[in-house]
Tab-separated table of C-alpha atoms and ligand atoms in Angstrom:
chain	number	residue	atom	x	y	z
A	2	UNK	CA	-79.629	-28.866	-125.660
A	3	UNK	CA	-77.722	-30.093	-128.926
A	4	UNK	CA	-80.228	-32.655	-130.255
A	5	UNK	CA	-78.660	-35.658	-132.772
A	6	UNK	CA	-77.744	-34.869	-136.719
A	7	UNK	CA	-81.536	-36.180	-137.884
A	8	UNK	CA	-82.895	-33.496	-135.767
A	9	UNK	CA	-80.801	-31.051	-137.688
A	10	UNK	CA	-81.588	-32.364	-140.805
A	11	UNK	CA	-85.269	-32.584	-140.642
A	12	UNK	CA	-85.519	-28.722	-139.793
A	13	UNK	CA	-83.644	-28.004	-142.776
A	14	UNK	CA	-86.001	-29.763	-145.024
A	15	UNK	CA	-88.195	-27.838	-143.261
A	16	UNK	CA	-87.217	-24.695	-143.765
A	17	UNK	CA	-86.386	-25.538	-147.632
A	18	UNK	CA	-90.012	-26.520	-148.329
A	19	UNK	CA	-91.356	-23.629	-146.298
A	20	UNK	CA	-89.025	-21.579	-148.628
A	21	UNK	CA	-90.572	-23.695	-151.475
A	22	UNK	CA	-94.022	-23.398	-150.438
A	23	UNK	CA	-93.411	-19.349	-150.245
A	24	UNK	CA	-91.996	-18.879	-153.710
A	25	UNK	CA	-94.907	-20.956	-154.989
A	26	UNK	CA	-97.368	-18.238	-153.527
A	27	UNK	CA	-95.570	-15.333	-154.248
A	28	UNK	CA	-95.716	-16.402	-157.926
A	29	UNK	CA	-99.579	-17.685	-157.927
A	30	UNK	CA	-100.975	-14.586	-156.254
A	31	UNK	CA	-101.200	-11.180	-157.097
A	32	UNK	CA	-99.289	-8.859	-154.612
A	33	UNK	CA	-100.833	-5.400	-154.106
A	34	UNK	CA	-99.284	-4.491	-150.918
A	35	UNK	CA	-97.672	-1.092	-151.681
A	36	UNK	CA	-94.443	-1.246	-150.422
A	37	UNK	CA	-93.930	-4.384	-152.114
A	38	UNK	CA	-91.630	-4.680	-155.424
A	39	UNK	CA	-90.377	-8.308	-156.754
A	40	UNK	CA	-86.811	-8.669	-155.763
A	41	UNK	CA	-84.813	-8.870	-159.133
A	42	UNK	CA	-82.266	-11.799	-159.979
A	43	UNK	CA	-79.779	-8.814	-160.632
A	44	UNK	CA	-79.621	-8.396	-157.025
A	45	UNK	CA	-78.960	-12.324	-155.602
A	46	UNK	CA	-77.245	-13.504	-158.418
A	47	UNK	CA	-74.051	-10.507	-157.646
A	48	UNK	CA	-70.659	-10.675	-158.625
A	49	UNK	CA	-69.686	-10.269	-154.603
A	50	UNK	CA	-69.464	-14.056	-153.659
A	51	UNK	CA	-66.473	-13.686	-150.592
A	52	UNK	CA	-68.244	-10.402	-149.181
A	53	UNK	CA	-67.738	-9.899	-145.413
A	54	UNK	CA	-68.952	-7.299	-142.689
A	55	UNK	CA	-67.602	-3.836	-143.115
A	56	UNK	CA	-67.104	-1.896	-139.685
A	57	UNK	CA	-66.965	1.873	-139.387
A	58	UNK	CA	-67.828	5.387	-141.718
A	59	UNK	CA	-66.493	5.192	-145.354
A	60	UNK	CA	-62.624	6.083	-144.968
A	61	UNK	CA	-62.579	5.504	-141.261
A	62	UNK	CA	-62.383	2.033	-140.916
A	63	UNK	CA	-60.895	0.578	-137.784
A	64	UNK	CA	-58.950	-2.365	-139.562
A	65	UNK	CA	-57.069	-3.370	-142.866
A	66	UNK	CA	-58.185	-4.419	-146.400
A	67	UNK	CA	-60.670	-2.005	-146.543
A	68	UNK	CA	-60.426	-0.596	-149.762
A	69	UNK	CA	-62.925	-2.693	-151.714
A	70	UNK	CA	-65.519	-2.097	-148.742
A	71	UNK	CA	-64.771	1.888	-149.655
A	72	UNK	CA	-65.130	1.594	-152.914
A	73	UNK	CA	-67.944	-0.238	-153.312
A	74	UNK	CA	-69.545	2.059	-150.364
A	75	UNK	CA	-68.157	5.390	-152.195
A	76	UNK	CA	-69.935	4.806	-155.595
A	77	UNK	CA	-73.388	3.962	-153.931
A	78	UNK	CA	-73.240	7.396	-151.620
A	79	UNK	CA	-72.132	9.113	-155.133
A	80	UNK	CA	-74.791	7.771	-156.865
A	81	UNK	CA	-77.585	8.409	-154.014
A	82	UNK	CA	-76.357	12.126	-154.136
A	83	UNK	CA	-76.556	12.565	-157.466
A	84	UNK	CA	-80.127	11.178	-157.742
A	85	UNK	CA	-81.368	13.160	-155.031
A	86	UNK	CA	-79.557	16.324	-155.504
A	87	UNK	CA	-77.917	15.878	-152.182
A	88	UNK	CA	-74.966	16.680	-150.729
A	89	UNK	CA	-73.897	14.054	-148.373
A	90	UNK	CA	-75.475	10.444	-148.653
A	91	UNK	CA	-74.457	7.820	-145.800
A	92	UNK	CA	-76.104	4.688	-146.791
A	93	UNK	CA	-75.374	2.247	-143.991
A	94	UNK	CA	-78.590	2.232	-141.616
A	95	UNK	CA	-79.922	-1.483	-141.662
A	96	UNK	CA	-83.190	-0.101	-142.429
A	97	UNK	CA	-84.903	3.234	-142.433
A	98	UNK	CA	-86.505	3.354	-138.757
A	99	UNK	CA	-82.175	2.793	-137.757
A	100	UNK	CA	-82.330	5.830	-140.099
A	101	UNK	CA	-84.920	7.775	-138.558
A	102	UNK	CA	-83.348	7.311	-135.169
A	103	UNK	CA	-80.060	8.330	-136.461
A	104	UNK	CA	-81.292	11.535	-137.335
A	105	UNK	CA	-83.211	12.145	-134.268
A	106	UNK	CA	-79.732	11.345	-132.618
A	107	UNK	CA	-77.793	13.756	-135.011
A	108	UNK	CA	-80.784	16.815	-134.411
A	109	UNK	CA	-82.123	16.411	-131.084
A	110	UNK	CA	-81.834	15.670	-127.423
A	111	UNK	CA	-83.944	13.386	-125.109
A	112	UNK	CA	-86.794	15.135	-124.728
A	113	UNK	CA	-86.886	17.844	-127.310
A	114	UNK	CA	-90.111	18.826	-129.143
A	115	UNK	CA	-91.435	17.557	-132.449
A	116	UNK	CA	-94.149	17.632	-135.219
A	117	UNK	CA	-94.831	14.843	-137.273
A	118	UNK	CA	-97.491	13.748	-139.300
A	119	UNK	CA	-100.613	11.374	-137.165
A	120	UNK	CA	-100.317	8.017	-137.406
A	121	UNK	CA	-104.012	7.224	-138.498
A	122	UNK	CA	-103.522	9.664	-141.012
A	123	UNK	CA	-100.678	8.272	-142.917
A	124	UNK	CA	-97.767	9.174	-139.982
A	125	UNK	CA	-95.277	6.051	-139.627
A	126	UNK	CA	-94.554	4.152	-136.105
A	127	UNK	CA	-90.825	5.730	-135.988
A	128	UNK	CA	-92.510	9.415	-136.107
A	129	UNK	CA	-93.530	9.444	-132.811
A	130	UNK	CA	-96.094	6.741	-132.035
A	131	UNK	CA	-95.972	6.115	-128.052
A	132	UNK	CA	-95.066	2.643	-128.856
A	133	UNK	CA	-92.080	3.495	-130.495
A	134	UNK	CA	-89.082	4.566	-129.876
A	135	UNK	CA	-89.752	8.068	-130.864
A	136	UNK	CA	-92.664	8.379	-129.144
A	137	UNK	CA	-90.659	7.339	-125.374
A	138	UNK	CA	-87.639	9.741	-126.277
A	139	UNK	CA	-88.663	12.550	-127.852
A	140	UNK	CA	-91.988	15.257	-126.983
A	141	UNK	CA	-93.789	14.473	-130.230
A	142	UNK	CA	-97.145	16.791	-131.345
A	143	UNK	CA	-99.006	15.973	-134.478
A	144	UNK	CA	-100.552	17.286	-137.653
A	145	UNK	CA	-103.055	15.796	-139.584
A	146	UNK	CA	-105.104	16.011	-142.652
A	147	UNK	CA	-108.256	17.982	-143.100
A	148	UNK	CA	-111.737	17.135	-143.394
A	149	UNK	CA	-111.112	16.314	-147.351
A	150	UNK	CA	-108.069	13.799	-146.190
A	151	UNK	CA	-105.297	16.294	-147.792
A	152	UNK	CA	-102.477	17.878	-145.942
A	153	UNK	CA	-103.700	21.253	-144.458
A	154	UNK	CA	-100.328	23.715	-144.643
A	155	UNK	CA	-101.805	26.544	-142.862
A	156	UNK	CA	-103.392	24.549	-139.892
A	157	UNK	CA	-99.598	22.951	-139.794
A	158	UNK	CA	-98.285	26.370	-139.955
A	159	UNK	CA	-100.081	27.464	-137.181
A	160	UNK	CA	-99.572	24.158	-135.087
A	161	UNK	CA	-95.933	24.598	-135.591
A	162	UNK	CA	-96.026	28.341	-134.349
A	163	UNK	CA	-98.169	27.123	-131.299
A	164	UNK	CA	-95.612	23.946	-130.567
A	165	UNK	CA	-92.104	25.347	-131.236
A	166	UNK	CA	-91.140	21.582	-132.180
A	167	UNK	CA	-87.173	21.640	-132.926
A	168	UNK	CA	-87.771	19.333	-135.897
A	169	UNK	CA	-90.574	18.975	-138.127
A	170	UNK	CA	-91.190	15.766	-139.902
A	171	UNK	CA	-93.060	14.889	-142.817
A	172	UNK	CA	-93.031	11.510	-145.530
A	173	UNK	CA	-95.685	9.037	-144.924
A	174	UNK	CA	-96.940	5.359	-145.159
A	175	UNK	CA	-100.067	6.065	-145.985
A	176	UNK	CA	-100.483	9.249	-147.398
A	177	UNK	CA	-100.997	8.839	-151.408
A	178	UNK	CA	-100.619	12.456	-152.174
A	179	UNK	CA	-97.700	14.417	-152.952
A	180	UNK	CA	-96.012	16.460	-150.036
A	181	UNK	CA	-95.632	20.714	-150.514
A	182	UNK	CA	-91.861	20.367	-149.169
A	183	UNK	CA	-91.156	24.244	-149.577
A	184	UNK	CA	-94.476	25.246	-147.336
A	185	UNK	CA	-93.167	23.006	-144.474
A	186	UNK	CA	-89.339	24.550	-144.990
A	187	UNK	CA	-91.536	28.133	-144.488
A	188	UNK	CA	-93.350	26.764	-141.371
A	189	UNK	CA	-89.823	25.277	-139.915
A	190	UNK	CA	-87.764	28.460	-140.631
A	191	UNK	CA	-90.389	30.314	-138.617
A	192	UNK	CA	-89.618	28.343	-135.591
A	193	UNK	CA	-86.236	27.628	-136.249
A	194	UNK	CA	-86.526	24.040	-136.491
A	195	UNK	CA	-85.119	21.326	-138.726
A	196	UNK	CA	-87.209	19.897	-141.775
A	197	UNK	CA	-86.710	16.275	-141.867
A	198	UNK	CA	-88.811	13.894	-144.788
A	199	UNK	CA	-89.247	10.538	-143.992
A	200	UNK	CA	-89.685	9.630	-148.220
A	201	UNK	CA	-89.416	5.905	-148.166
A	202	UNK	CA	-92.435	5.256	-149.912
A	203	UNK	CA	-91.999	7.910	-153.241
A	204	UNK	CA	-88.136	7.680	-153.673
A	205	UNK	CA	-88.394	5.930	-156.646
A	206	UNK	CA	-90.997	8.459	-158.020
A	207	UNK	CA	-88.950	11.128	-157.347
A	208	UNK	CA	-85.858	9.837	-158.924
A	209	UNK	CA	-88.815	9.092	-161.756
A	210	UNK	CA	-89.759	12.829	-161.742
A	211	UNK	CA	-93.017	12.045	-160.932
A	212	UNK	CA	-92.868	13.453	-156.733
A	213	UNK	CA	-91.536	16.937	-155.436
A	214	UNK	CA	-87.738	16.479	-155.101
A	215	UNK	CA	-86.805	17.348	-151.124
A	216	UNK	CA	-83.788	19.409	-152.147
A	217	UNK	CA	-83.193	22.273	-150.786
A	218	UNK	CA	-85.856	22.322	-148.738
A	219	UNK	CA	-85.246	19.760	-146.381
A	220	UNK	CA	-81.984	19.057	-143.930
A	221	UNK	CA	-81.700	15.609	-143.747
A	222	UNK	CA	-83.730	13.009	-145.707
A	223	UNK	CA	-84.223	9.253	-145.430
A	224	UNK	CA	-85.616	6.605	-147.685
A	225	UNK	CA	-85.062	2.992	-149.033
A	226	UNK	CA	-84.514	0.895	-151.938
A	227	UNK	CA	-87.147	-1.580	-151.863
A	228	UNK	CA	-89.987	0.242	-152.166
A	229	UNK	CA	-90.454	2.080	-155.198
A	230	UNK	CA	-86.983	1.869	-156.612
A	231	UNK	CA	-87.228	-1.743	-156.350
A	232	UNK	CA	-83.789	-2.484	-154.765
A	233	UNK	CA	-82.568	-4.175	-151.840
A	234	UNK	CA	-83.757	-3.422	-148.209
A	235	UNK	CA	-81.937	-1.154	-145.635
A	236	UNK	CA	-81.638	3.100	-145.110
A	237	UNK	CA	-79.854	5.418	-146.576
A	238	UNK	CA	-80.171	9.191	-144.652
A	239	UNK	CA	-79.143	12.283	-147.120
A	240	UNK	CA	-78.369	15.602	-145.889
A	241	UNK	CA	-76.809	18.759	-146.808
A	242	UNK	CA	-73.204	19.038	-145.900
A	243	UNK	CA	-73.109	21.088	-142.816
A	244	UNK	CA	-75.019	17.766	-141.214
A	245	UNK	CA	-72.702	15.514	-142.972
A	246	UNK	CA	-70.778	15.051	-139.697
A	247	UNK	CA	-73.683	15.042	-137.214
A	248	UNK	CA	-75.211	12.456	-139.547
A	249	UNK	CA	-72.741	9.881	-139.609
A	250	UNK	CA	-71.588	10.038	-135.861
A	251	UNK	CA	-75.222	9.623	-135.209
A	252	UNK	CA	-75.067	6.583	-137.655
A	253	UNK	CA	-71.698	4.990	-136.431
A	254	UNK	CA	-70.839	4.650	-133.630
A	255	UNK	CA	-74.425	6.489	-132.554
A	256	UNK	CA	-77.006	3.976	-134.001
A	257	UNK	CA	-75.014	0.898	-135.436
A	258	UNK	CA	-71.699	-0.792	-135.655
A	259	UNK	CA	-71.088	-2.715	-138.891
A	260	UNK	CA	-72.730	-3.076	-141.950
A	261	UNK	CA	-72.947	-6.780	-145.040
A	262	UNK	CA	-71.228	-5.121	-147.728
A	263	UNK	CA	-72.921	-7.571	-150.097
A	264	UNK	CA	-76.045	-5.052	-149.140
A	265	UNK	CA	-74.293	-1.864	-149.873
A	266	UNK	CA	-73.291	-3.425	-153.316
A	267	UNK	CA	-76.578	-4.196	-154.057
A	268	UNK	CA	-77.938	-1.006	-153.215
A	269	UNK	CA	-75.080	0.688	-155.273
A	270	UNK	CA	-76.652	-1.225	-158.308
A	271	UNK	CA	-79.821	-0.147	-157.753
A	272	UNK	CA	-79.157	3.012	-157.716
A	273	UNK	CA	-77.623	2.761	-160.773
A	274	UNK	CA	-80.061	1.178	-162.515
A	275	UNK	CA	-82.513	3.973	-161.282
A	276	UNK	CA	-80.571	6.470	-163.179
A	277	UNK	CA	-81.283	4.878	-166.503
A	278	UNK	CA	-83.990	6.007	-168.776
A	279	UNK	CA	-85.834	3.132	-168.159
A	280	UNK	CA	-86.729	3.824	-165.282
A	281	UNK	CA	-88.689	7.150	-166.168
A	282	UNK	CA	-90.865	5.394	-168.105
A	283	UNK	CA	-91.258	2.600	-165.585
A	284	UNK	CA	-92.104	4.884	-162.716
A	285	UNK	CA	-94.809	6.789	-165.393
A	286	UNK	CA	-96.153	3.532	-165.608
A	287	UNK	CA	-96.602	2.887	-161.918
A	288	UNK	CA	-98.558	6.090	-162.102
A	289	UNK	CA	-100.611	4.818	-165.192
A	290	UNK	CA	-101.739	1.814	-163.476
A	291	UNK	CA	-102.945	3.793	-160.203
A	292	UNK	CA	-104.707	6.284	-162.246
A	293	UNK	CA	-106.528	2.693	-163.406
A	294	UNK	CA	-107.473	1.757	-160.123
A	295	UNK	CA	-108.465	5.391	-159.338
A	296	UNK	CA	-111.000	5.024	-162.530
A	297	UNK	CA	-112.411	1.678	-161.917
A	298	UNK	CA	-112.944	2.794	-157.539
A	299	UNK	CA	-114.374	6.196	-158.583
A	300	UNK	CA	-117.664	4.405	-159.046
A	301	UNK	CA	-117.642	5.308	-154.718
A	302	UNK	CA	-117.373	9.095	-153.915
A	303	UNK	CA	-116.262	8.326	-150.691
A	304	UNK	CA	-114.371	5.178	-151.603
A	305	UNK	CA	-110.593	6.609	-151.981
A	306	UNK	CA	-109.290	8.829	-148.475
A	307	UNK	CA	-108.364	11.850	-150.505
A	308	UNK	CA	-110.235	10.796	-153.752
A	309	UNK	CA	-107.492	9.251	-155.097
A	310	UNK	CA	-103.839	9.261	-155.589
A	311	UNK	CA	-100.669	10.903	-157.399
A	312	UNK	CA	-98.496	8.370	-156.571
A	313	UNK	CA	-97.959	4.601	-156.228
A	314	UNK	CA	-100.795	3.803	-153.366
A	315	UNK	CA	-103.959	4.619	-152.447
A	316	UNK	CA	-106.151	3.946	-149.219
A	317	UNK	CA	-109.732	2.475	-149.243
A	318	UNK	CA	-112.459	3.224	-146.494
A	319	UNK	CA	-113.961	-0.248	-146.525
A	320	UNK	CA	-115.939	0.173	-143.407
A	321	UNK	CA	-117.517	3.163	-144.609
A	322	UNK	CA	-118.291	2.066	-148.275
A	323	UNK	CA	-118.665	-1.637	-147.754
A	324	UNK	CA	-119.369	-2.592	-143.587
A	325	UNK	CA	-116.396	-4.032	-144.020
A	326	UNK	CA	-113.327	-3.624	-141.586
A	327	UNK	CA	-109.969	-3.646	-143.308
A	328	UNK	CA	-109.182	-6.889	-141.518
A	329	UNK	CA	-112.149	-9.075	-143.301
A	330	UNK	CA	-111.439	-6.567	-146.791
A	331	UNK	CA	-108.004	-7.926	-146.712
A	332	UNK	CA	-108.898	-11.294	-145.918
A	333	UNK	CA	-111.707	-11.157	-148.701
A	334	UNK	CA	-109.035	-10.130	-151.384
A	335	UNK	CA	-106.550	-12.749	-150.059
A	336	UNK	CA	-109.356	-15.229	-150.329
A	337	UNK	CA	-109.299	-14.653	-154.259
A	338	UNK	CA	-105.301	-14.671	-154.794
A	339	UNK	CA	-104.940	-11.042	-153.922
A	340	UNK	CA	-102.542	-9.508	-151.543
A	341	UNK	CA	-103.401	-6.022	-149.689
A	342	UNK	CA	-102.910	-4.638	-146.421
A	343	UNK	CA	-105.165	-3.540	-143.450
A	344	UNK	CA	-104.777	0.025	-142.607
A	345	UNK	CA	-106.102	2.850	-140.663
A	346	UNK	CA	-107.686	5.941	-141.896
A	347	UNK	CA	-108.082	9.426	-140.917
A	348	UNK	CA	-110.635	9.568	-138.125
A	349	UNK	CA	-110.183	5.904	-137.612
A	350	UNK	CA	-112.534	4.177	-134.799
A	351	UNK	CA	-111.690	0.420	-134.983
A	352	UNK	CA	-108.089	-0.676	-133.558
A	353	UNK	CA	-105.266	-0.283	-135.508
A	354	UNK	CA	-104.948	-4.325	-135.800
A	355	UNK	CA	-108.352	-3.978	-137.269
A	356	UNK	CA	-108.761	-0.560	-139.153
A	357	UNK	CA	-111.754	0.528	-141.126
A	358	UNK	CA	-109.645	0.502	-144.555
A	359	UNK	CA	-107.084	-1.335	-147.026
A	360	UNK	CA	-103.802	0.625	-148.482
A	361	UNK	CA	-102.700	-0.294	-151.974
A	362	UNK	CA	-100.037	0.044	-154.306
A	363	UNK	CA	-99.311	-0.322	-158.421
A	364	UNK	CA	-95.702	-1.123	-158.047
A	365	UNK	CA	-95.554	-4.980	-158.125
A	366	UNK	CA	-97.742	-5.811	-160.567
A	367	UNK	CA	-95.966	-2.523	-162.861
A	368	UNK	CA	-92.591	-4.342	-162.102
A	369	UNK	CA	-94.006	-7.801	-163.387
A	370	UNK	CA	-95.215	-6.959	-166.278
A	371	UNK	CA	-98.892	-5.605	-165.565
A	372	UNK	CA	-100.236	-2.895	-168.116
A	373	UNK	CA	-103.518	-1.269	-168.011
A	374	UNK	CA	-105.631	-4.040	-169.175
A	375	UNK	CA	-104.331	-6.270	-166.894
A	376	UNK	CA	-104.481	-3.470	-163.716
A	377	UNK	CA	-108.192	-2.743	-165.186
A	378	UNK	CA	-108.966	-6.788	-164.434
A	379	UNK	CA	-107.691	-6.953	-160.804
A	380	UNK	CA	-108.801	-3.361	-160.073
A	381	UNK	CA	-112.415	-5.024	-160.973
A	382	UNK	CA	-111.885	-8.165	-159.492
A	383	UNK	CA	-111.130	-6.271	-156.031
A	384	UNK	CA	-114.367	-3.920	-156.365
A	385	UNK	CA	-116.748	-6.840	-157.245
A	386	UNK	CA	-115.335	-8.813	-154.374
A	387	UNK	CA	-115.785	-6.097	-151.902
A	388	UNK	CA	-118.936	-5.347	-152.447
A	389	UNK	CA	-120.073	-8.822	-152.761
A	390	UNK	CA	-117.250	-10.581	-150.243
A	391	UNK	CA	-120.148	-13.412	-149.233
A	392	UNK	CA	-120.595	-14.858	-153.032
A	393	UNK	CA	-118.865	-17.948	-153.301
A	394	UNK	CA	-119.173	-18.320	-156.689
A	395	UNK	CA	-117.618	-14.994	-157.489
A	396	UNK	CA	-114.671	-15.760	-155.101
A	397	UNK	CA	-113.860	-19.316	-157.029
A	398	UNK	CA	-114.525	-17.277	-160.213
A	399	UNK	CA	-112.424	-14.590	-159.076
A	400	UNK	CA	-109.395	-17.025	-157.713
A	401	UNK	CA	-109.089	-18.509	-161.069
A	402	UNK	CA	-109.441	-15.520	-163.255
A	403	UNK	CA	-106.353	-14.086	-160.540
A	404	UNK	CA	-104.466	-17.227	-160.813
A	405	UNK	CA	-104.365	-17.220	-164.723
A	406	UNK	CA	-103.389	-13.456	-164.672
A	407	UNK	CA	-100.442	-14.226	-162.684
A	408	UNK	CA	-98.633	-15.995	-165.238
A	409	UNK	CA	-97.776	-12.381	-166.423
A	410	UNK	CA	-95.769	-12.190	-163.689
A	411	UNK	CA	-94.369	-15.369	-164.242
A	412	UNK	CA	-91.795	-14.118	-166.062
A	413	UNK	CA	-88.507	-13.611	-164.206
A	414	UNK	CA	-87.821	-10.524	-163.954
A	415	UNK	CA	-90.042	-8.614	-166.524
A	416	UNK	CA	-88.618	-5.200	-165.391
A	417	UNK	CA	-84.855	-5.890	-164.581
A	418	UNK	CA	-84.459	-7.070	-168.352
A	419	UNK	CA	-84.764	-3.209	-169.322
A	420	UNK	CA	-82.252	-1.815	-166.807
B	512	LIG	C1	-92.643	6.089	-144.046
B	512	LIG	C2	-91.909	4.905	-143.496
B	512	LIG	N1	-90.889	5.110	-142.638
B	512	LIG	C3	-90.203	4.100	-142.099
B	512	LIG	C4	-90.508	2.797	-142.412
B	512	LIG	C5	-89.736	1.702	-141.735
B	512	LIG	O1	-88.845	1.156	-142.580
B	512	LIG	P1	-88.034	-0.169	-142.172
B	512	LIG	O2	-89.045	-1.254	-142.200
B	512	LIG	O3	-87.040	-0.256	-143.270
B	512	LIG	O4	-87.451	0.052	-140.839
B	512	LIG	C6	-91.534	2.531	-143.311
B	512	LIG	C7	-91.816	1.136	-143.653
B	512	LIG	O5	-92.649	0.508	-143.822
B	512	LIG	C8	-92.272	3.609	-143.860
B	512	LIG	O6	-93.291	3.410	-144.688
C-alpha cells in the first residue's frame, strides 16, 4: 500500500538521523572489532559520479560502452596480481563468501570431499559449517588446532591422508597466527587435492610483508579490501592461470551477474594505495600495537588462545580467565565506549551466540591515529574492566577516559593523508 508524501518524508528523516546518530558513535567509541578499518574519504568522495552496473567478465561484456567499465576493471585485477604475486585476479564477487562459493563451483562437484579448518577454532561459516552453504553442498571434514591452540601440520597431514578431501582449505576468522602455506601444499599434493586460502583477514599484512605470501603454494586464493587493507567491501578470488578460466565461469555467469563499477574503482584505488611505502610501515604498526595488547594481557597465562598473536587480532578466553562469557565481556567493554566481538574458542562449550571468549583486532585504532601509548591505555582499560566488570565507578571512569581518547580518532582520515 502506497501511503501519502508525509509518510515518505518522515522515514527519511528517519533514516538521516539514524545515519546521524551512527556516525556520532562510531566517532565517540573506540572500535576494536578486528575486521573493522575506518572507511577513508578517498573512497566516497571518487571521481566516478555517473557510474552504472557493469554486466559480464572483463572483455566479454554483453553490451556497448564498455570500455571505461574495462578499464577501470583491468587496472584493479593488474594491481591485485601484482601485490599478490598472482597470476590471474578476477575481482568481481560482491563479497568473499560469493568468492568462496565461486571457487567451490570452479574445483568441485556437489558432494565432493573437503578439509577445512573447525569453526570453533578459527574456521569461517562459508568453510563448511552445516548452516552454510558449504556445509549442505559439499562433504566437509575438519582440522583443528592442538592442545596449545596452534595449527598442528602433521595431525592435518595425516587427516588429509585418512579423508582424501579434493580441496583443502585453510585462512581463518579467528586464528591470530600465521598459516605454514607450503606444509598444507605438501599435505594436498599427497592426495591430489587443491589448496585453497581463504586470507581475508591478513591480506593487508601480507601485501605489508608482515604474513606468509600464498604464492605458489596455493591454487586459488580469496580475500577482501576492508579488512586489513582498509578498502572498500566485496571479493576478489586470485589464482594461477591454468584456473583462470574455471575461475571466472564459476564467477559469471556461475555465482553472479553484474557488478557497481563505482566498487571496482574503489577497490582499484585501494590497491593502489597498498602498494605505496606507506603502507609497510602502517601494517608494522598494526603489528606494534598488538604486540601492546599482547604485553599488557600477558599478566594471564591462559588469557590469549595461542598466547598471543603475529598478526592484527587476537582471541581472549573470558570464561576461563574471568567467569565471564564472551557475550557479557563484550557487553562489559561496550559499556565503557569499547567495541569487541563475542567469539568462540577452541574447545568451546557455551553456544556460539554466547561463546566463552572475545576476538580483537589493532587495525582501527592503527588507522586513526592510535600509537603505543594510546593502545597501552585501552589495552588497560579492557583488562581492568574485565576483571572488575561489576565496579561502577571504574566503568564511568573508564567511559570518560575512552571518550577523551577518541578524539585521536577524530581526525578525518589520519591514515589516508599518507597514501
Ligand atoms: C575468513 C573469512 N572468510 C569469509 C568471510 C566472509 O566475508 P563476507 O562478509 O565479505 O562475505 C569472512 C568475514 O567475516 C572471513 O573472516
Amino acid at each position: 500500500m502506497i501511503r501519502e508524501q508525509s509518510h515518505y518524508e518522515n522515514l527519511e528523516k528517519e533514516l538521516i538521523a539514524a545515519a546521524e546518530t551512527q556516525d556520532r558513535y562510531d566517532l565517540e567509541t573506540i572500535n576494536l572489532i578486528a575486521p573493522a578499518s575506518p572507511t577513508p574519504r578517498k573512497y566516497i568522495d571518487i571521481p566516478l559520479q555517473h557510474a552504472d552496473i557493469a554486466e559480464g567478465l572483463l572483455e566479454h561484456r554483453p553490451y556497448a560502452g564498455a570500455e571505461g567499465f574495462n578499464q577501470i576493471e583491468s587496472i584493479a585485477a593488474k594491481t591485485a596480481c601484482e601485490l599478490f604475486d598472482a597470476d590471474h585476479a578476477n575481482v568481481q564477487p560482491h563479497a568473499v563468501s560469493p568468492a568462496n562459493q565461486a571457487v567451490y563451483q570452479a574445483f568441485l562437484e556437489n558432494g565432493d570431499r573437503v578439509l577445512a579448518m573447525k569453526f570453533e577454532d578459527g574456521g569461517h561459516l562459508t568453510h563448511g559449517h552445516g548452516k552454510n552453504f558449504s556445509g549442505r553442498y559439499f562433504d566437509f571434514d575438519f582440522y583443528g588446532v592442538g592442545k596449545d591452540g596452534l595449527l598442528d601440520y602433521d595431525a592435518i597431514d595425516q587427516k588429509a591422508a585418512e579423508f582424501k578431501p579434493k580441496m583443502i582449505v585453510c585462512g581463518a576468522s579467528s586464528y591470530p597466527r600465521i598459516i605454514n602455506f607450503e606444509r598444507l601444499a605438501q599435505s594436498a599434493k599427497k592426495v591430489g587435492a587443491y589448496l585453497m586460502a581463504d586470507l581475508s583477514h591478513p591480506a593487508g599484512l601480507i601485501v605489508g610483508g608482515r604474513f606468509p605470501k600464498p604464492f605458489p603454494h596455493c591454487d586459488a586464493v580469496t580475500l577482501t579490501l576492508d579488512k586489513t587493507m582498509l578498502g572498500p567491501h566485496g571479493g576478489i578470488i586470485l589464482t594461477k592461470n591454468e584456473y583462470k578460466e574455471k575461475i571466472d565461469k564459476a564467477v559469471h555467469p556461475g555465482v553472479q551477474s553484474s557488478i557497481p563499477l563505482r566498487r571496482i574503482y574503489e577497490m582499484a584505488q585501494c590497491l593502489i594505495d597498498s602498494g605505496k611505502p606507506w603502507f609497510q610501515d602502517f601494517t608494522g604498526r598494526i603489528i606494534q600495537n598488538i604486540k601492546v595488547f599482547e604485553q599488557v594481557f600477558s599478566k594471564y597465562p591462559n588469557l590469549m588462545v595461542t598466547g598471543g598473536s603475529d598478526t592484527h587480532l587476537m582471541v581472549l578466553d573470558t570464561l576461563n580467565t574471568f567467569g565471564l562469557t564472551g557475550k557479557d565481556a563484550e557487553a562489559t567493554l561496550e559499556g565503557i565506549g569499547i567495541l569487541t566481538n563475542r567469539q568462540v574458542i577452541p574447545g568451546e562449550t557455551q553456544k556460539p551466540y554466547v561463546a566463552s571468549g572475545i576476538r580483537l583486532g589493532s587495525t582501527w585504532i592503527t588507522a586513526r591515529g592510535f600509537d603505543e601509548k594510546d593502545t597501552q591505555k585501552v589495552a588497560e582499560t579492557v583488562l581492568k574492566n574485565l576483571e572488575n566488570p561489576n565496579n561502577p565507578v571504574l566503568q564511568s571512569d573508564s567511559k570518560k577516559e575512552m571518550l577523551e581518547l577518541t578524539k585521536i580518532s577524530r581526525k578525518d582520515d589520519v591514515w589516508h593523508g599518507q597514501a
